[in-house]
Short mmCIF file of N, CA and C in Angstrom, two decimals:
data_model
loop_
_atom_site.label_atom_id
_atom_site.label_comp_id
_atom_site.label_asym_id
_atom_site.label_seq_id
_atom_site.Cartn_x
_atom_site.Cartn_y
_atom_site.Cartn_z
N MET C 1 25.58 9.75 2.40
CA MET C 1 24.55 8.77 2.64
C MET C 1 23.35 9.41 3.33
N ARG C 2 23.61 10.30 4.27
CA ARG C 2 22.54 10.96 5.02
C ARG C 2 21.69 11.82 4.10
N LYS C 3 22.34 12.49 3.12
CA LYS C 3 21.60 13.33 2.18
C LYS C 3 20.69 12.47 1.31
N ARG C 4 21.16 11.29 0.93
CA ARG C 4 20.35 10.41 0.09
C ARG C 4 19.11 9.94 0.85
N GLU C 5 19.27 9.58 2.10
CA GLU C 5 18.12 9.16 2.91
C GLU C 5 17.14 10.31 3.08
N SER C 6 17.66 11.49 3.31
CA SER C 6 16.79 12.65 3.47
C SER C 6 16.03 12.94 2.18
N LEU C 7 16.70 12.79 1.06
CA LEU C 7 16.06 13.02 -0.23
C LEU C 7 14.96 12.00 -0.46
N LYS C 8 15.21 10.73 -0.12
CA LYS C 8 14.19 9.69 -0.27
C LYS C 8 12.97 10.00 0.59
N LEU C 9 13.20 10.39 1.83
CA LEU C 9 12.09 10.72 2.72
C LEU C 9 11.31 11.92 2.20
N LEU C 10 12.01 12.90 1.70
CA LEU C 10 11.35 14.08 1.15
C LEU C 10 10.51 13.71 -0.06
N CYS C 11 11.05 12.86 -0.93
CA CYS C 11 10.30 12.42 -2.11
C CYS C 11 9.06 11.63 -1.71
N ALA C 12 9.22 10.74 -0.75
CA ALA C 12 8.08 9.94 -0.29
C ALA C 12 7.01 10.84 0.30
N ALA C 13 7.42 11.82 1.10
CA ALA C 13 6.46 12.73 1.71
C ALA C 13 5.78 13.59 0.65
N ALA C 14 6.52 13.96 -0.39
CA ALA C 14 5.94 14.79 -1.44
C ALA C 14 4.91 14.02 -2.27
N LEU C 15 5.09 12.71 -2.39
CA LEU C 15 4.18 11.91 -3.20
C LEU C 15 2.93 11.48 -2.45
N LEU C 16 2.94 11.52 -1.13
CA LEU C 16 1.80 11.07 -0.35
C LEU C 16 0.49 11.80 -0.68
N PRO C 17 0.50 13.12 -0.88
CA PRO C 17 -0.77 13.78 -1.21
C PRO C 17 -1.38 13.31 -2.52
N ALA C 18 -0.58 12.79 -3.43
CA ALA C 18 -1.09 12.34 -4.72
C ALA C 18 -1.69 10.94 -4.65
N ALA C 19 -1.41 10.20 -3.61
CA ALA C 19 -1.87 8.82 -3.52
C ALA C 19 -3.39 8.68 -3.57
N PRO C 20 -4.17 9.48 -2.85
CA PRO C 20 -5.62 9.30 -2.92
C PRO C 20 -6.18 9.46 -4.34
N ALA C 21 -5.61 10.38 -5.10
CA ALA C 21 -6.08 10.58 -6.47
C ALA C 21 -5.78 9.35 -7.33
N ALA C 22 -4.67 8.69 -7.04
CA ALA C 22 -4.32 7.49 -7.80
C ALA C 22 -5.30 6.36 -7.55
N PHE C 23 -5.93 6.38 -6.39
CA PHE C 23 -6.86 5.30 -6.06
C PHE C 23 -8.29 5.61 -6.47
N ALA C 24 -8.53 6.78 -7.00
CA ALA C 24 -9.88 7.12 -7.42
C ALA C 24 -10.37 6.17 -8.51
N GLN C 25 -9.43 5.63 -9.28
CA GLN C 25 -9.81 4.70 -10.34
C GLN C 25 -10.40 3.41 -9.81
N PHE C 26 -10.19 3.08 -8.54
CA PHE C 26 -10.69 1.83 -7.98
C PHE C 26 -12.07 1.96 -7.38
N GLY C 27 -12.57 3.16 -7.21
CA GLY C 27 -13.84 3.34 -6.53
C GLY C 27 -14.98 2.59 -7.19
N GLY C 28 -15.48 1.56 -6.52
CA GLY C 28 -16.63 0.81 -7.00
C GLY C 28 -16.38 0.08 -8.30
N ARG C 29 -15.18 -0.31 -8.58
CA ARG C 29 -14.82 -0.90 -9.86
C ARG C 29 -15.67 -2.10 -10.23
N ARG C 30 -15.94 -2.98 -9.29
CA ARG C 30 -16.68 -4.19 -9.61
C ARG C 30 -18.04 -4.25 -8.94
N SER C 31 -18.36 -3.30 -8.13
CA SER C 31 -19.58 -3.39 -7.37
C SER C 31 -20.82 -3.11 -8.21
N GLY C 32 -20.68 -2.36 -9.28
CA GLY C 32 -21.82 -2.02 -10.10
C GLY C 32 -22.67 -0.93 -9.47
N LYS C 33 -22.24 -0.37 -8.37
CA LYS C 33 -22.99 0.67 -7.68
C LYS C 33 -22.31 2.01 -7.94
N GLY C 34 -23.08 3.04 -8.01
CA GLY C 34 -22.54 4.38 -8.17
C GLY C 34 -22.13 4.94 -6.83
N SER C 35 -21.52 6.09 -6.84
CA SER C 35 -21.06 6.69 -5.60
C SER C 35 -22.21 7.15 -4.72
N THR C 36 -23.41 7.25 -5.27
CA THR C 36 -24.54 7.68 -4.45
C THR C 36 -24.92 6.63 -3.43
N ASP C 37 -24.59 5.36 -3.67
CA ASP C 37 -24.88 4.30 -2.72
C ASP C 37 -24.02 4.39 -1.47
N ALA C 38 -22.86 4.99 -1.57
CA ALA C 38 -21.94 5.06 -0.44
C ALA C 38 -22.57 5.78 0.74
N GLY C 39 -23.35 6.80 0.48
CA GLY C 39 -23.97 7.54 1.56
C GLY C 39 -25.14 6.82 2.20
N ARG C 40 -25.68 5.81 1.51
CA ARG C 40 -26.84 5.09 2.01
C ARG C 40 -26.50 3.78 2.69
N ARG C 41 -25.24 3.46 2.85
CA ARG C 41 -24.87 2.21 3.49
C ARG C 41 -25.28 2.23 4.94
N SER C 42 -25.84 1.12 5.36
CA SER C 42 -26.23 1.05 6.77
C SER C 42 -25.01 0.71 7.61
N SER C 43 -25.09 1.02 8.88
CA SER C 43 -23.98 0.72 9.78
C SER C 43 -23.86 -0.77 10.01
N GLU C 44 -24.86 -1.54 9.59
CA GLU C 44 -24.83 -2.99 9.79
C GLU C 44 -24.03 -3.69 8.71
N GLU C 45 -23.79 -3.04 7.58
CA GLU C 45 -23.02 -3.66 6.51
C GLU C 45 -21.56 -3.78 6.93
N PRO C 46 -20.94 -4.92 6.66
CA PRO C 46 -19.53 -5.05 7.01
C PRO C 46 -18.67 -4.14 6.13
N ARG C 47 -17.62 -3.60 6.73
CA ARG C 47 -16.70 -2.76 5.96
C ARG C 47 -15.82 -3.66 5.11
N VAL C 48 -15.66 -3.29 3.87
CA VAL C 48 -14.81 -4.06 2.97
C VAL C 48 -13.43 -3.43 2.99
N ASP C 49 -12.43 -4.26 3.17
CA ASP C 49 -11.06 -3.78 3.20
C ASP C 49 -10.61 -3.49 1.76
N ALA C 50 -10.39 -2.24 1.47
CA ALA C 50 -10.03 -1.82 0.10
C ALA C 50 -8.73 -2.49 -0.36
N LEU C 51 -7.78 -2.66 0.55
CA LEU C 51 -6.52 -3.29 0.17
C LEU C 51 -6.74 -4.74 -0.23
N GLU C 52 -7.44 -5.49 0.59
CA GLU C 52 -7.68 -6.90 0.28
C GLU C 52 -8.52 -7.04 -0.99
N THR C 53 -9.50 -6.17 -1.16
CA THR C 53 -10.32 -6.21 -2.36
C THR C 53 -9.48 -5.94 -3.59
N SER C 54 -8.65 -4.92 -3.53
CA SER C 54 -7.80 -4.58 -4.68
C SER C 54 -6.81 -5.69 -5.00
N LEU C 55 -6.21 -6.27 -3.95
CA LEU C 55 -5.28 -7.39 -4.18
C LEU C 55 -6.01 -8.57 -4.82
N HIS C 56 -7.16 -8.89 -4.30
CA HIS C 56 -7.93 -10.03 -4.82
C HIS C 56 -8.32 -9.80 -6.28
N GLU C 57 -8.82 -8.62 -6.59
CA GLU C 57 -9.25 -8.33 -7.95
C GLU C 57 -8.09 -8.38 -8.93
N LEU C 58 -6.96 -7.79 -8.54
CA LEU C 58 -5.80 -7.82 -9.44
C LEU C 58 -5.31 -9.26 -9.62
N HIS C 59 -5.27 -10.01 -8.55
CA HIS C 59 -4.84 -11.40 -8.63
C HIS C 59 -5.72 -12.18 -9.61
N GLU C 60 -7.01 -11.98 -9.51
CA GLU C 60 -7.93 -12.63 -10.45
C GLU C 60 -7.68 -12.19 -11.88
N ASP C 61 -7.52 -10.90 -12.08
CA ASP C 61 -7.34 -10.36 -13.43
C ASP C 61 -6.04 -10.82 -14.08
N LEU C 62 -5.01 -11.06 -13.28
CA LEU C 62 -3.71 -11.43 -13.85
C LEU C 62 -3.67 -12.87 -14.34
N LYS C 63 -4.49 -13.75 -13.77
CA LYS C 63 -4.49 -15.16 -14.16
C LYS C 63 -3.05 -15.70 -14.19
N LEU C 64 -2.42 -15.71 -13.04
CA LEU C 64 -1.01 -16.05 -12.91
C LEU C 64 -0.75 -17.54 -13.13
N SER C 65 0.41 -17.83 -13.65
CA SER C 65 0.86 -19.21 -13.79
C SER C 65 1.45 -19.67 -12.45
N ALA C 66 1.71 -20.96 -12.36
CA ALA C 66 2.29 -21.51 -11.13
C ALA C 66 3.67 -20.89 -10.86
N GLN C 67 4.41 -20.57 -11.91
CA GLN C 67 5.74 -19.97 -11.73
C GLN C 67 5.64 -18.52 -11.27
N GLN C 68 4.58 -17.83 -11.62
CA GLN C 68 4.41 -16.43 -11.25
C GLN C 68 3.81 -16.27 -9.85
N GLU C 69 3.14 -17.28 -9.38
CA GLU C 69 2.42 -17.19 -8.11
C GLU C 69 3.32 -16.82 -6.92
N PRO C 70 4.52 -17.39 -6.78
CA PRO C 70 5.38 -16.97 -5.65
C PRO C 70 5.77 -15.49 -5.71
N LEU C 71 5.95 -14.96 -6.92
CA LEU C 71 6.28 -13.54 -7.06
C LEU C 71 5.09 -12.69 -6.61
N TRP C 72 3.89 -13.11 -6.97
CA TRP C 72 2.68 -12.41 -6.52
C TRP C 72 2.58 -12.46 -5.00
N GLN C 73 2.80 -13.63 -4.45
CA GLN C 73 2.65 -13.81 -3.00
C GLN C 73 3.64 -12.93 -2.25
N SER C 74 4.85 -12.81 -2.75
CA SER C 74 5.85 -11.95 -2.12
C SER C 74 5.38 -10.50 -2.11
N TYR C 75 4.88 -10.04 -3.26
CA TYR C 75 4.37 -8.67 -3.37
C TYR C 75 3.21 -8.46 -2.41
N ALA C 76 2.22 -9.33 -2.45
CA ALA C 76 1.02 -9.18 -1.61
C ALA C 76 1.37 -9.24 -0.13
N ASP C 77 2.26 -10.15 0.25
CA ASP C 77 2.65 -10.26 1.66
C ASP C 77 3.33 -8.99 2.16
N LYS C 78 4.18 -8.41 1.33
CA LYS C 78 4.88 -7.19 1.72
C LYS C 78 3.91 -6.00 1.86
N VAL C 79 2.93 -5.91 0.96
CA VAL C 79 1.93 -4.84 1.05
C VAL C 79 1.10 -5.02 2.32
N ARG C 80 0.69 -6.26 2.59
CA ARG C 80 -0.09 -6.54 3.80
C ARG C 80 0.72 -6.23 5.06
N ALA C 81 2.01 -6.54 5.03
CA ALA C 81 2.86 -6.27 6.19
C ALA C 81 2.94 -4.77 6.46
N LEU C 82 3.09 -3.97 5.41
CA LEU C 82 3.12 -2.51 5.58
C LEU C 82 1.80 -2.03 6.18
N ALA C 83 0.69 -2.53 5.65
CA ALA C 83 -0.62 -2.13 6.17
C ALA C 83 -0.76 -2.53 7.64
N GLY C 84 -0.29 -3.71 7.99
CA GLY C 84 -0.35 -4.15 9.38
C GLY C 84 0.51 -3.31 10.30
N ASP C 85 1.70 -2.95 9.83
CA ASP C 85 2.59 -2.09 10.64
C ASP C 85 1.96 -0.73 10.90
N ILE C 86 1.35 -0.17 9.88
CA ILE C 86 0.71 1.14 10.03
C ILE C 86 -0.47 1.04 10.99
N ALA C 87 -1.25 -0.02 10.87
CA ALA C 87 -2.40 -0.20 11.76
C ALA C 87 -1.95 -0.39 13.21
N ARG C 88 -0.90 -1.16 13.42
CA ARG C 88 -0.37 -1.36 14.79
C ARG C 88 0.15 -0.05 15.37
N GLU C 89 0.85 0.70 14.55
CA GLU C 89 1.38 1.98 15.02
C GLU C 89 0.24 2.93 15.40
N ARG C 90 -0.79 2.94 14.60
CA ARG C 90 -1.95 3.78 14.87
C ARG C 90 -2.60 3.40 16.19
N GLY C 91 -2.62 2.11 16.49
CA GLY C 91 -3.26 1.64 17.71
C GLY C 91 -2.47 1.88 18.98
N ARG C 92 -1.18 2.09 18.87
CA ARG C 92 -0.37 2.24 20.08
C ARG C 92 0.28 3.61 20.24
N ARG C 93 -0.27 4.60 19.62
CA ARG C 93 0.31 5.94 19.73
C ARG C 93 0.23 6.44 21.16
N PRO C 94 1.37 6.79 21.73
CA PRO C 94 1.33 7.35 23.08
C PRO C 94 0.80 8.78 23.04
N SER C 95 0.32 9.22 24.16
CA SER C 95 -0.20 10.59 24.21
C SER C 95 0.95 11.57 24.05
N ALA C 96 0.61 12.77 23.66
CA ALA C 96 1.63 13.80 23.42
C ALA C 96 2.36 14.15 24.71
N ASP C 97 1.72 13.95 25.85
CA ASP C 97 2.35 14.29 27.12
C ASP C 97 3.39 13.25 27.55
N ALA C 98 3.33 12.05 26.99
CA ALA C 98 4.19 10.96 27.44
C ALA C 98 5.62 11.09 26.93
N ALA C 99 5.88 11.94 25.99
CA ALA C 99 7.22 12.04 25.43
C ALA C 99 7.58 13.51 25.22
N THR C 100 8.87 13.74 25.20
CA THR C 100 9.33 15.10 24.93
C THR C 100 9.17 15.39 23.44
N LEU C 101 9.27 16.63 23.11
CA LEU C 101 9.17 17.03 21.71
C LEU C 101 10.20 16.31 20.87
N LEU C 102 11.43 16.25 21.35
CA LEU C 102 12.49 15.61 20.57
C LEU C 102 12.22 14.12 20.38
N GLN C 103 11.66 13.47 21.38
CA GLN C 103 11.31 12.05 21.26
C GLN C 103 10.20 11.85 20.23
N ARG C 104 9.23 12.72 20.24
CA ARG C 104 8.13 12.61 19.27
C ARG C 104 8.65 12.85 17.85
N ILE C 105 9.54 13.81 17.69
CA ILE C 105 10.13 14.08 16.37
C ILE C 105 10.89 12.85 15.90
N ASP C 106 11.69 12.26 16.79
CA ASP C 106 12.44 11.05 16.42
C ASP C 106 11.51 9.91 16.03
N ARG C 107 10.40 9.78 16.74
CA ARG C 107 9.42 8.73 16.43
C ARG C 107 8.82 8.92 15.04
N VAL C 108 8.51 10.17 14.69
CA VAL C 108 7.94 10.45 13.37
C VAL C 108 8.96 10.13 12.28
N VAL C 109 10.21 10.53 12.49
CA VAL C 109 11.26 10.27 11.50
C VAL C 109 11.50 8.76 11.37
N ASP C 110 11.54 8.04 12.48
CA ASP C 110 11.73 6.60 12.44
C ASP C 110 10.60 5.91 11.69
N ALA C 111 9.37 6.34 11.95
CA ALA C 111 8.22 5.74 11.26
C ALA C 111 8.32 5.97 9.76
N ALA C 112 8.70 7.18 9.36
CA ALA C 112 8.84 7.48 7.93
C ALA C 112 9.95 6.65 7.31
N ARG C 113 11.04 6.48 8.02
CA ARG C 113 12.17 5.68 7.52
C ARG C 113 11.75 4.22 7.36
N ASN C 114 11.01 3.69 8.34
CA ASN C 114 10.54 2.31 8.26
C ASN C 114 9.58 2.12 7.10
N ARG C 115 8.71 3.10 6.89
CA ARG C 115 7.76 3.01 5.78
C ARG C 115 8.50 3.07 4.44
N LEU C 116 9.50 3.91 4.36
CA LEU C 116 10.27 4.00 3.12
C LEU C 116 10.95 2.66 2.82
N THR C 117 11.55 2.05 3.83
CA THR C 117 12.19 0.75 3.65
C THR C 117 11.18 -0.29 3.19
N ALA C 118 10.01 -0.29 3.81
CA ALA C 118 8.95 -1.23 3.42
C ALA C 118 8.52 -0.97 1.97
N LEU C 119 8.38 0.29 1.60
CA LEU C 119 7.98 0.63 0.22
C LEU C 119 9.05 0.21 -0.78
N GLU C 120 10.32 0.35 -0.42
CA GLU C 120 11.39 -0.09 -1.31
C GLU C 120 11.33 -1.61 -1.51
N ASP C 121 11.06 -2.35 -0.43
CA ASP C 121 10.93 -3.80 -0.53
C ASP C 121 9.74 -4.18 -1.41
N ILE C 122 8.63 -3.49 -1.22
CA ILE C 122 7.44 -3.75 -2.03
C ILE C 122 7.74 -3.42 -3.50
N GLY C 123 8.44 -2.31 -3.72
CA GLY C 123 8.79 -1.92 -5.08
C GLY C 123 9.63 -2.97 -5.78
N GLN C 124 10.59 -3.54 -5.07
CA GLN C 124 11.41 -4.60 -5.66
C GLN C 124 10.57 -5.83 -6.00
N ALA C 125 9.66 -6.19 -5.10
CA ALA C 125 8.78 -7.34 -5.35
C ALA C 125 7.86 -7.05 -6.54
N ALA C 126 7.34 -5.83 -6.62
CA ALA C 126 6.46 -5.46 -7.73
C ALA C 126 7.21 -5.51 -9.06
N LYS C 127 8.44 -5.02 -9.07
CA LYS C 127 9.24 -5.04 -10.30
C LYS C 127 9.53 -6.47 -10.74
N ALA C 128 9.88 -7.33 -9.77
CA ALA C 128 10.17 -8.73 -10.11
C ALA C 128 8.93 -9.40 -10.70
N LEU C 129 7.78 -9.14 -10.09
CA LEU C 129 6.54 -9.70 -10.62
C LEU C 129 6.27 -9.16 -12.02
N PHE C 130 6.34 -7.85 -12.19
CA PHE C 130 6.00 -7.22 -13.47
C PHE C 130 6.90 -7.73 -14.59
N GLU C 131 8.18 -7.92 -14.29
CA GLU C 131 9.13 -8.40 -15.30
C GLU C 131 8.79 -9.81 -15.77
N ASN C 132 8.09 -10.57 -14.93
CA ASN C 132 7.76 -11.95 -15.27
C ASN C 132 6.34 -12.12 -15.79
N LEU C 133 5.66 -11.03 -16.07
CA LEU C 133 4.31 -11.10 -16.61
C LEU C 133 4.36 -11.09 -18.13
N SER C 134 3.36 -11.70 -18.74
CA SER C 134 3.23 -11.66 -20.20
C SER C 134 2.71 -10.28 -20.59
N PRO C 135 2.82 -9.92 -21.86
CA PRO C 135 2.27 -8.62 -22.29
C PRO C 135 0.78 -8.47 -21.97
N GLU C 136 0.02 -9.57 -22.07
CA GLU C 136 -1.41 -9.51 -21.74
C GLU C 136 -1.64 -9.25 -20.26
N GLN C 137 -0.76 -9.76 -19.42
CA GLN C 137 -0.88 -9.56 -17.97
C GLN C 137 -0.38 -8.17 -17.56
N LYS C 138 0.55 -7.64 -18.29
CA LYS C 138 1.11 -6.33 -17.94
C LYS C 138 0.07 -5.22 -18.08
N ALA C 139 -0.85 -5.36 -19.01
CA ALA C 139 -1.85 -4.31 -19.21
C ALA C 139 -2.67 -4.05 -17.94
N PRO C 140 -3.26 -5.05 -17.30
CA PRO C 140 -4.01 -4.76 -16.07
C PRO C 140 -3.10 -4.47 -14.87
N ALA C 141 -1.87 -4.96 -14.91
CA ALA C 141 -0.95 -4.76 -13.78
C ALA C 141 -0.35 -3.37 -13.77
N ASP C 142 -0.17 -2.79 -14.95
CA ASP C 142 0.55 -1.53 -15.06
C ASP C 142 0.05 -0.44 -14.13
N PRO C 143 -1.18 -0.03 -14.19
CA PRO C 143 -1.55 1.07 -13.29
C PRO C 143 -1.79 0.63 -11.85
N ARG C 144 -2.02 -0.65 -11.64
CA ARG C 144 -2.52 -1.09 -10.35
C ARG C 144 -1.45 -1.54 -9.36
N LEU C 145 -0.34 -2.09 -9.82
CA LEU C 145 0.69 -2.54 -8.88
C LEU C 145 1.19 -1.39 -8.00
N ALA C 146 1.47 -0.26 -8.62
CA ALA C 146 1.96 0.90 -7.85
C ALA C 146 0.86 1.49 -6.98
N SER C 147 -0.35 1.52 -7.48
CA SER C 147 -1.46 2.09 -6.71
C SER C 147 -1.77 1.26 -5.47
N ILE C 148 -1.75 -0.04 -5.62
CA ILE C 148 -2.04 -0.92 -4.49
C ILE C 148 -0.97 -0.79 -3.42
N MET C 149 0.27 -0.67 -3.81
CA MET C 149 1.33 -0.58 -2.80
C MET C 149 1.24 0.70 -1.98
N ALA C 150 0.60 1.71 -2.52
CA ALA C 150 0.44 2.96 -1.78
C ALA C 150 -0.85 3.01 -0.96
N LEU C 151 -1.74 2.03 -1.17
CA LEU C 151 -3.01 2.03 -0.45
C LEU C 151 -2.88 2.12 1.07
N PRO C 152 -1.98 1.36 1.68
CA PRO C 152 -1.88 1.48 3.16
C PRO C 152 -1.55 2.90 3.61
N LEU C 153 -0.84 3.64 2.79
CA LEU C 153 -0.45 5.01 3.16
C LEU C 153 -1.62 5.98 3.10
N THR C 154 -2.62 5.68 2.26
CA THR C 154 -3.74 6.60 2.13
C THR C 154 -4.67 6.53 3.32
N ARG C 155 -4.58 5.48 4.11
CA ARG C 155 -5.44 5.33 5.28
C ARG C 155 -4.73 5.74 6.56
N MET C 156 -3.63 6.44 6.40
CA MET C 156 -2.88 6.89 7.58
C MET C 156 -3.68 7.95 8.30
N PRO C 157 -3.49 8.04 9.63
CA PRO C 157 -4.19 9.08 10.38
C PRO C 157 -3.69 10.46 10.04
#
């Protein structure tokens, strides 16, 4: 059992560097602006949450039925929960002096284990949703369900 958990963590860690490339397809998808506008944004413009934007756009594109809506909500809630957990963890990181090396190592391993569990839950919700989509709905969902679930990980410190 321990080897299986280690293998899962290793696989998750190996896939993390590929996540930003997977999200390149979302850059400015609906804004109509090119990447040159990104450098000209004023500090007064509100920051748009990429996760919420991606969830909203996919939800609109899927045109879900009343029966599919709870499956969508489960998926979206789980993705938001992962993003919230990562944000909370980022906000409460103790200084390196506050813990021993072994405690810090344990904290890193625990965080990775918790993220893996959250990703497995999201994966199950995504699969349940995908299985209940029509062929027309599966086309826009196919590349995006997996990409959106990894979005919180791309904003990790």
